[in-house]
Short mmCIF file of C-alpha atoms in Angstrom, two decimals:
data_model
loop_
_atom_site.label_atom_id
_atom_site.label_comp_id
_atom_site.label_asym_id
_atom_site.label_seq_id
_atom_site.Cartn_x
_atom_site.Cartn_y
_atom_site.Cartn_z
CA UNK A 271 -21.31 10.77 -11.64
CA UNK A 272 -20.95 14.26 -10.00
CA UNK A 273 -22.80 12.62 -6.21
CA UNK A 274 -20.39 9.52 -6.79
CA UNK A 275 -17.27 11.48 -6.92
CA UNK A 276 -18.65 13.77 -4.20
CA UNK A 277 -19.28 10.59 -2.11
CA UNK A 278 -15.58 9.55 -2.95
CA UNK A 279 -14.30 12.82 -1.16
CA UNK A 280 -16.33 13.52 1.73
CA UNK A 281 -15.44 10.02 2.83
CA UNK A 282 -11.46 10.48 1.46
CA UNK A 283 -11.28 13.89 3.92
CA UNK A 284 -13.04 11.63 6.66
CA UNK A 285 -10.44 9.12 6.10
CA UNK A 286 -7.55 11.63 6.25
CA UNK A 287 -8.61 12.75 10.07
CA UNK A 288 -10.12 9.97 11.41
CA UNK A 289 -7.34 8.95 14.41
CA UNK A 290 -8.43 6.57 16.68
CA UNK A 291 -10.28 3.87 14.83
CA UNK A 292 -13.98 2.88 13.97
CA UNK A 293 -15.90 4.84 16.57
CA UNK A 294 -13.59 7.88 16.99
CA UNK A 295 -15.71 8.15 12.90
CA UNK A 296 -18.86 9.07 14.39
CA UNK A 297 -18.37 12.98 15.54
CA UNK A 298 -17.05 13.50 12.03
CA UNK A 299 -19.75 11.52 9.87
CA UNK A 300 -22.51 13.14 12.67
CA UNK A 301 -20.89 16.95 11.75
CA UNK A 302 -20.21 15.97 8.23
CA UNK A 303 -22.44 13.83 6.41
CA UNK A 304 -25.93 14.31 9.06
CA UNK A 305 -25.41 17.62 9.82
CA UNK A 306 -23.99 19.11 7.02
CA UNK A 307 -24.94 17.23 4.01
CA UNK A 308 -28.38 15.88 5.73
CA UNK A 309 -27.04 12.06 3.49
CA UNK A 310 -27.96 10.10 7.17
CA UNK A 311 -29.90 10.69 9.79
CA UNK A 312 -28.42 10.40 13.33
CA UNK A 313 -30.71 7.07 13.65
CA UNK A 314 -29.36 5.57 11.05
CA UNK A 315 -25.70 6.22 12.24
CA UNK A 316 -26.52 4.22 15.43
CA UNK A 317 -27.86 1.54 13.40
CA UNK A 318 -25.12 1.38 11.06
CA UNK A 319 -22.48 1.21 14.11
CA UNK A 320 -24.60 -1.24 15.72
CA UNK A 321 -24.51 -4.09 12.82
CA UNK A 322 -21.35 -2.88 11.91
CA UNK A 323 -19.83 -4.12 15.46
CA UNK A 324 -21.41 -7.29 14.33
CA UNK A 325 -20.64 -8.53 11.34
CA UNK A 326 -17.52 -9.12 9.54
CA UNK A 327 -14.80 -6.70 8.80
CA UNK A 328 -13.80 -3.08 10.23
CA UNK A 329 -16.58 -1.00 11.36
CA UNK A 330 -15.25 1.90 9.70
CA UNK A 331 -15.50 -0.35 6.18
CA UNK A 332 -19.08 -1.27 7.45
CA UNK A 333 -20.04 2.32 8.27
CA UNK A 334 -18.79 3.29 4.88
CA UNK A 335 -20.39 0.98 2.57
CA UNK A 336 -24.02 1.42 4.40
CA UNK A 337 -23.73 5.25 4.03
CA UNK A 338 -22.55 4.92 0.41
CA UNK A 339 -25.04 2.26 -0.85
CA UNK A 340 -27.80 4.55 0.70
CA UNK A 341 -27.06 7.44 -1.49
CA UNK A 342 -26.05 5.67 -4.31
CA UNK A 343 -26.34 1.98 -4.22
CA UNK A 344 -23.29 -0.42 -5.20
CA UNK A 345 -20.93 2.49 -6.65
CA UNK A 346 -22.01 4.38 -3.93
CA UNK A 347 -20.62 1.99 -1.49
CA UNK A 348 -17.59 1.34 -3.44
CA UNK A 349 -16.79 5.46 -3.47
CA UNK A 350 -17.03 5.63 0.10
CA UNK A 351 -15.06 2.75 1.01
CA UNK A 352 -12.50 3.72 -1.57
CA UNK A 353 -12.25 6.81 -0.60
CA UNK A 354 -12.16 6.24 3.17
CA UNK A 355 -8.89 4.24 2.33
CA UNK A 356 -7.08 6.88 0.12
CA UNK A 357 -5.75 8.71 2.52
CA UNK A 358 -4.30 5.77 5.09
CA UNK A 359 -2.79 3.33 2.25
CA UNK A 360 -1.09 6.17 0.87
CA UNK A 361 -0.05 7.44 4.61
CA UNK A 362 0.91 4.21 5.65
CA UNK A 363 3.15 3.77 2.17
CA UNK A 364 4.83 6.30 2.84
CA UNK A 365 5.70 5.18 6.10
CA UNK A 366 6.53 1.98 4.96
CA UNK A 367 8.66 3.65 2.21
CA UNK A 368 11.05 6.29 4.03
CA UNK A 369 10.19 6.68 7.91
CA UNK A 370 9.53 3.32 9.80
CA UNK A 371 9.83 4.56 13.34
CA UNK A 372 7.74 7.15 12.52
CA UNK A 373 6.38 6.51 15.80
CA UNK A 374 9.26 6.61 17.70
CA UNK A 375 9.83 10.29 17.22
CA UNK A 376 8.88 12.66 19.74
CA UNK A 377 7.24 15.58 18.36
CA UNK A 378 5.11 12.85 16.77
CA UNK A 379 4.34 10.99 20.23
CA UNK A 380 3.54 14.23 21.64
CA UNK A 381 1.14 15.54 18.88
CA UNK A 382 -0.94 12.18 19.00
CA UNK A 383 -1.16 12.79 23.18
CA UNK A 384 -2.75 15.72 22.14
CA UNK A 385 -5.11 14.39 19.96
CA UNK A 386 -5.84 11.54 21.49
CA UNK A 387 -7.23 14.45 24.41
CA UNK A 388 -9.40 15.54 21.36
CA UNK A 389 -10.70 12.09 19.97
CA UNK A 390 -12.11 11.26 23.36
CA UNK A 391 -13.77 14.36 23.95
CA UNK A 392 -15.68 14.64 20.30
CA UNK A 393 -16.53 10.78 20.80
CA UNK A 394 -18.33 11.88 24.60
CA UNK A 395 -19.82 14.91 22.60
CA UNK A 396 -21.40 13.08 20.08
CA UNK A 397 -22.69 10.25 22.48
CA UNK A 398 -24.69 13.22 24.41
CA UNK A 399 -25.98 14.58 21.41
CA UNK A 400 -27.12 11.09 19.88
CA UNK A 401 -27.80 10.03 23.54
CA UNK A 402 -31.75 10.90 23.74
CA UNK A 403 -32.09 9.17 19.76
CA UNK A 404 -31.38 5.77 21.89
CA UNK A 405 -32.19 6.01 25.08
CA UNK A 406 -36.00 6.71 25.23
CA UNK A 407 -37.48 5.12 28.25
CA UNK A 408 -36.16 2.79 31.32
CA UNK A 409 -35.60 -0.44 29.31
CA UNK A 410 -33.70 1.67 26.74
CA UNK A 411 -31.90 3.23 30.07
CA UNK A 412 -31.03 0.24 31.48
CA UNK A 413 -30.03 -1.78 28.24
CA UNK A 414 -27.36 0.94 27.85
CA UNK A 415 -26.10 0.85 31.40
CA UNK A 416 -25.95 -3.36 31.51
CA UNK A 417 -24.08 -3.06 27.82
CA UNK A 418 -21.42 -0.26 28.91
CA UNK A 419 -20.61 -1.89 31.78
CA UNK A 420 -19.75 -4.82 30.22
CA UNK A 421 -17.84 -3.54 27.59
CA UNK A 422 -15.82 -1.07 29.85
CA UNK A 423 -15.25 -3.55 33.10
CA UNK A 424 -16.10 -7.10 30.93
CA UNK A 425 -12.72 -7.64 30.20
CA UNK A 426 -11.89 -8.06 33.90
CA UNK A 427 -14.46 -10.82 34.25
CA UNK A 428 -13.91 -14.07 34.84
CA UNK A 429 -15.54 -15.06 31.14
CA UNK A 430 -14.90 -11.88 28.78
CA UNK A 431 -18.20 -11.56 26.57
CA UNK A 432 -17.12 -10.96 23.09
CA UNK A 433 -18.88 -7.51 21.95
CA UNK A 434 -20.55 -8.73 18.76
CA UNK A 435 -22.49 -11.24 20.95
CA UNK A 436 -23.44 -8.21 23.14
CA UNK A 437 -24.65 -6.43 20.34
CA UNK A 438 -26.73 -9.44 18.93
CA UNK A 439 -28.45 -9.97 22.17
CA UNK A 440 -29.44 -7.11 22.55
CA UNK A 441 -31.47 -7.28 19.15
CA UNK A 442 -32.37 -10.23 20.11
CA UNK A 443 -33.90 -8.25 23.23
CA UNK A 444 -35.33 -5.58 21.32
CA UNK A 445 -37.20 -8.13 19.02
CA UNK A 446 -39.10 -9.44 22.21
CA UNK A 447 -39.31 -6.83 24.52
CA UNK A 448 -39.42 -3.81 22.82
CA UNK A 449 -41.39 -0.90 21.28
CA UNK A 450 -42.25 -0.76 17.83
CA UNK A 451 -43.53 -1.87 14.67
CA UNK A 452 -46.75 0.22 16.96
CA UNK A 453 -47.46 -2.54 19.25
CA UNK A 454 -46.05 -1.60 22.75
CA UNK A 455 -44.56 -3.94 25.53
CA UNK B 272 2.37 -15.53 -6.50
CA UNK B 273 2.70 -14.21 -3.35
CA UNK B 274 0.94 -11.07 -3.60
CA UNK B 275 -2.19 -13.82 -4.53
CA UNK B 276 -1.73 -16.01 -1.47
CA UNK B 277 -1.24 -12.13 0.96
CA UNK B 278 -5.03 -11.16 -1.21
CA UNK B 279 -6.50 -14.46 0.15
CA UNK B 280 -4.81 -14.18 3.56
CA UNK B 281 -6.00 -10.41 4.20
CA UNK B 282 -9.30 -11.27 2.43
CA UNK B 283 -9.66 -14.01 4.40
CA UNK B 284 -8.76 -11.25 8.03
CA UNK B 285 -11.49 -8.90 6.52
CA UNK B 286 -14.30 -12.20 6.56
CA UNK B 287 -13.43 -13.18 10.06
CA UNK B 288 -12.11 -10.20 11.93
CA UNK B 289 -15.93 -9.23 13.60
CA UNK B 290 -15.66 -5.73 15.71
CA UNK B 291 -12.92 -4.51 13.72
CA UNK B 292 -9.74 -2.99 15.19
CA UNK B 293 -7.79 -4.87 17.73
CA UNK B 294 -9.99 -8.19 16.70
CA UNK B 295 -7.49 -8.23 13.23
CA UNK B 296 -4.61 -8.47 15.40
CA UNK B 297 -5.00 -12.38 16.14
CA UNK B 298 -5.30 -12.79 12.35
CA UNK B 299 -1.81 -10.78 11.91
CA UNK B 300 -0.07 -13.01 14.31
CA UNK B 301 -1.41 -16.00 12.49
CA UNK B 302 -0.05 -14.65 9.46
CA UNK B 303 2.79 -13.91 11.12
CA UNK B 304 3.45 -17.01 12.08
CA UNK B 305 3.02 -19.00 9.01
CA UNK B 306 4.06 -17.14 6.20
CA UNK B 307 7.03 -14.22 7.95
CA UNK B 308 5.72 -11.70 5.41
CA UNK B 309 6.35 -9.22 8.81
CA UNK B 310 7.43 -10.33 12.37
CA UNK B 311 5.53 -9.89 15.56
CA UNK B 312 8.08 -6.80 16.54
CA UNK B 313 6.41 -5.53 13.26
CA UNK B 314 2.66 -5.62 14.57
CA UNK B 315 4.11 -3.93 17.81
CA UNK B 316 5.13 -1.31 16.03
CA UNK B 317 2.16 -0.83 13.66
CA UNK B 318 0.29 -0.41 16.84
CA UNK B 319 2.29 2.06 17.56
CA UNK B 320 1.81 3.65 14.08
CA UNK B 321 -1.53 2.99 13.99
CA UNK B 322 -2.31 4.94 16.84
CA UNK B 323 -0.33 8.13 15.31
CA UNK B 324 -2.06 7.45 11.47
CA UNK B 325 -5.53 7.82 10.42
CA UNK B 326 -7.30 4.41 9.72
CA UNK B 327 -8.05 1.33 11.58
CA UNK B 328 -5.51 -0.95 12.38
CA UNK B 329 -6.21 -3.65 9.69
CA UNK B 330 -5.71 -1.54 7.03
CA UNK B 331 -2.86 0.45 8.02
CA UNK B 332 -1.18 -3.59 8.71
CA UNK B 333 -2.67 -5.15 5.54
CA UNK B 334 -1.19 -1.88 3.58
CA UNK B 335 2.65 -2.69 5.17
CA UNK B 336 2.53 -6.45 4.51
CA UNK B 337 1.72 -6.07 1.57
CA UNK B 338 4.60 -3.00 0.80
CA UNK B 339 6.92 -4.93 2.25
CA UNK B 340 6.16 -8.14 0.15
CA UNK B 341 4.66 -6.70 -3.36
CA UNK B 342 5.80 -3.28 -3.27
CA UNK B 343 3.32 -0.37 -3.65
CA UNK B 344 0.98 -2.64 -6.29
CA UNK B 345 0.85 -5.08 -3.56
CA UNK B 346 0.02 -2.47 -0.51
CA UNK B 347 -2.97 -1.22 -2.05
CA UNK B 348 -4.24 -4.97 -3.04
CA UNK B 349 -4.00 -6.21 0.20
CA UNK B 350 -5.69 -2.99 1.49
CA UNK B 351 -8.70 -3.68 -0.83
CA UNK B 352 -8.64 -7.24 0.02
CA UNK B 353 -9.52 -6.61 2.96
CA UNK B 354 -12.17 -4.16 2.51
CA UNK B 355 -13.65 -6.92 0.03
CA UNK B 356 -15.79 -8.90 2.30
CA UNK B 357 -17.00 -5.91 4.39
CA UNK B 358 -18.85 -4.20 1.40
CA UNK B 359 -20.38 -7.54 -0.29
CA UNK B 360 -21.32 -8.56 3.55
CA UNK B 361 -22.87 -5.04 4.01
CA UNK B 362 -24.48 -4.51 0.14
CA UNK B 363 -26.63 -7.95 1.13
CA UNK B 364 -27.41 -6.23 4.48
CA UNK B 365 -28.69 -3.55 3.56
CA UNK B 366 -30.76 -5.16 0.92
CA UNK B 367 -32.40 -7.22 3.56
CA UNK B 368 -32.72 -4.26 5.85
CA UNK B 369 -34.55 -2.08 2.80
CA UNK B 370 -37.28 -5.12 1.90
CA UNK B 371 -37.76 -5.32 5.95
CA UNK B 372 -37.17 -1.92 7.15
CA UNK B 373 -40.83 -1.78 7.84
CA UNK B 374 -41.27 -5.32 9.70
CA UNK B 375 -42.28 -4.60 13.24
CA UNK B 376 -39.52 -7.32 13.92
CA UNK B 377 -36.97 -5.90 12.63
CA UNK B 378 -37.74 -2.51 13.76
CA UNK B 379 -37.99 -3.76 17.57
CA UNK B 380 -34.60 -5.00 17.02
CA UNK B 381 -33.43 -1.84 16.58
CA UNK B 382 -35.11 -0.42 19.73
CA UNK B 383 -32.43 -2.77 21.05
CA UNK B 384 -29.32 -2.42 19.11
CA UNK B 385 -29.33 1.14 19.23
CA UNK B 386 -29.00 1.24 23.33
CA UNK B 387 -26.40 -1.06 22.30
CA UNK B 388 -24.87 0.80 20.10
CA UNK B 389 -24.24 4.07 21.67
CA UNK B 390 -23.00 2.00 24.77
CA UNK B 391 -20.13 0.52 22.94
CA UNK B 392 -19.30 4.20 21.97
CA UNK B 393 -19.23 5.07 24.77
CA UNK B 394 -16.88 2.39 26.26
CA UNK B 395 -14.92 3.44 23.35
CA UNK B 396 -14.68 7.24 24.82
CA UNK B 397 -13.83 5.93 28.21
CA UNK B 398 -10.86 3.26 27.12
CA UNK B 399 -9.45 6.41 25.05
CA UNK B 400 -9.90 8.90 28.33
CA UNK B 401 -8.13 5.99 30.18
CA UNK B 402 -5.13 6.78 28.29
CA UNK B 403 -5.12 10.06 27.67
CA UNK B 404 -6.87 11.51 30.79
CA UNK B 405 -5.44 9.29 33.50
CA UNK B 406 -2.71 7.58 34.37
CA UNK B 407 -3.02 4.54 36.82
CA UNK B 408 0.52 3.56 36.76
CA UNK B 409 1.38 6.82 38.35
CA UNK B 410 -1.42 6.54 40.96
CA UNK B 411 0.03 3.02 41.57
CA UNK B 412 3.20 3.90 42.22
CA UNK B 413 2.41 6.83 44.50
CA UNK B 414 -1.26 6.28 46.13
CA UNK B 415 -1.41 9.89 46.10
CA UNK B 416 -4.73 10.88 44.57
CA UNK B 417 -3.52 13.96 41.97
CA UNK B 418 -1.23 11.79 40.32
CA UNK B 419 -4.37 9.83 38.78
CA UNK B 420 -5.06 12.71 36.88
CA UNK B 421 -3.14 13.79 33.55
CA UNK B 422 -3.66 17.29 34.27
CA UNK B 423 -2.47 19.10 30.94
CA UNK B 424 -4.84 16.19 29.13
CA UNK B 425 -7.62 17.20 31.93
CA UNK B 426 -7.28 21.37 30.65
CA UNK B 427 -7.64 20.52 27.10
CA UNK B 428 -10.06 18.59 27.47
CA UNK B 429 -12.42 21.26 29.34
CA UNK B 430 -11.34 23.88 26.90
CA UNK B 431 -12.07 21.63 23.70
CA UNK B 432 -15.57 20.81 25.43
CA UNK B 433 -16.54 24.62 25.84
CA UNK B 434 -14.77 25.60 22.63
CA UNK B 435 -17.11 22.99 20.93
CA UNK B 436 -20.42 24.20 22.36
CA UNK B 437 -19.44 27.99 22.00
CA UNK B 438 -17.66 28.20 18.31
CA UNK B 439 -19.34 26.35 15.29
CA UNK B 440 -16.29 25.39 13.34
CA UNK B 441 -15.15 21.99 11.98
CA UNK B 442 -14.02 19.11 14.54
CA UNK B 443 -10.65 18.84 12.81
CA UNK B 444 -9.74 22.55 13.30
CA UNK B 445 -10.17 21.40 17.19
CA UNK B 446 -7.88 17.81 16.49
CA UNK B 447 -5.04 19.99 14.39
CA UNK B 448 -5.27 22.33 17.54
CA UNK B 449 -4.82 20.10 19.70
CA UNK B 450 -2.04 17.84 17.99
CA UNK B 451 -0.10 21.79 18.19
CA UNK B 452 -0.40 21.73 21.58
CA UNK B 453 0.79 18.69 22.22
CA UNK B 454 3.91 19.02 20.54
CA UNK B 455 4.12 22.87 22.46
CA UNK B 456 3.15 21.93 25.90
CA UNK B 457 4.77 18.12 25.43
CA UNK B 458 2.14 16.11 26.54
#
């Protein structure tokens, strides 16, 4: 009971700060839950945000559930989620209750420029630090180049490539081309 | 009634929304459209708030519908509805990944997702700098080459870069820092 409510608030203070959406998650889970607590290695964060792109629902629910059912199976996926929600249903409430144009108010538009400065600077941090877990030789390197191009510039393209289908290609790629399973290419 | 029919509708954005984010917001203006539980002005503005709130947008919009229809009973069902599909969806995942972990299939595949992976992360960094670190209207207007830049954003952003590799302390110490001076130096 005692890992299931700890499960519950790691992932309900996670919730609390996590501004920016799905990916801005992955300094704090990396600091948090693979540094810290050791529950996930940084592999398995990559790999969680990977089929979490692509398959159904938010990534942050996806990234939530994996690390929870990990640790603790079904009510350990079920504390994390829950808890990752706490803290915006209750914030958004609240909102919803008393102060719609919460947005709208200055000091508020100016404290989320400032964090938004923040957000994109842990999100480049953590890619260097997780950077040498995925990127291992030249068809890793180039893989990750052909993939963030598209998702940066694919929008301006004449057909946009949805990113789940990036994603499942390039599993698809992995499963003929690449290393593992201790047979090379 | 109603707060069944908004379960099934949000349930129903949680099953089909792939990529999360900004891929619920089709789903919300279909909803929007046929049942007027909140208007499209309303979606604008939970942008808005969702930007300034932690949480991904589909919650933070599932949790408002369903306030403004059910109350507080019906903000938190909607929220779960929602989350429904993505744990049963992941729970049979990760079964499937733990009986196949060791396939040499399935671990090649991974050789290629996580390239993948930490690309779309990155992207993710780069569409957030684009806001925050530049500003293209302002170069568009002018042509002149410093007004690209969002200098104050450019000087935090060095200092939260050192501060992270010199002082070990928590990454929200550094986002509560930085929302202080934003509201100081009015970014």
């Amino acid at each position: 009971m005692n890992e299931i409510l700890e499960l519950y608030l790691a992932f309900m203070k996670i919730g609390a700060v996590n501004f920016g959406g799905g990916y801005a998650m992955l300094p704090l889970l990396e600091e948090d839950l693979a540094r810290k607590k050791g529950w996930v290695t940084r592999e398995e964060l990559l790999d969680y945000f990977a089929i979490g792109q692509c398959t159904p629902g938010l990534i942050a629910l996806n990234v939530s559930t994996f690390i929870g059912n990990k640790r603790k199976g079904v009510a350990g996926a079920l504390a994390a989620t829950l808890g990752f929600l706490t803290c915006p249903i209750i914030i958004i409430l609240i909102i919803a209750m008393f102060m719609k144009n919460f947005a709208d108010y200055e000091i508020v538009q100016h404290a989320f420029a400032g964090i938004r400065v923040c957000v994109c600077v842990l999100i480049i941090q953590a890619v260097l630090r997780l950077w040498k877990k995925a990127v291992v030789d030249r068809t890793t390197l180039i893989l990750y180049l052909v993939i963030f191009f598209l998702a940066v510039f694919g929008k301006h393209l004449i057909f946009a490539v949805p990113t789940a289908v990036l994603v499942i290609a390039s599993g698809v790629f992995g499963v003929f081309f690449g290393k593992g399973g201790g047979e090379s290419k | 009634m109603t707060i069944i029919m908004l379960c099934i509708q949000f349930f129903k954005t949680g099953l089909f929304s792939i990529g999360g984010g900004l891929a619920t917001l089709p789903f919300l203006y279909e909803i929007s459209d046929r049942f007027g539980w909140f208007s499209h002005a309303d979606i604008a503005d939970m942008i808005a708030i969702s930007e300034s709130t932690p949480g991904a947008i589909g919650i933070n919009m599932s949790t408002y519908a369903g306030y403004t229809t059910g109350g507080i009973p019906g903000g938190i069902l909607a929220s779960l509805s929602l989350a429904c599909p993505s744990v049963i969806i992941i729970l049979i995942i990760a079964r499937f990944l733990e009986k196949f972990r060791e396939n040499k299939y399935v671990d090649r595949a991974f050789y290629g997702l996580r390239p993948a992976s930490i690309a779309m992360i990155s992207a993710a960094g780069i569409n957030v700098a684009m806001v925050a670190l530049f500003d293209l209207n302002a170069f568009q207007a002018s042509h002149f080459i410093p007004d690209l830049f969002v200098w104050k954003g450019l000087i935090l952003a060095v200092l939260i870069f050192i501060g992270q590799q010199k002082i070990k302390i928590h990454p929200v110490a550094f986002i509560a820092a930085s929302a202080l001076i934003g509201i100081i130096f009015k970014f």
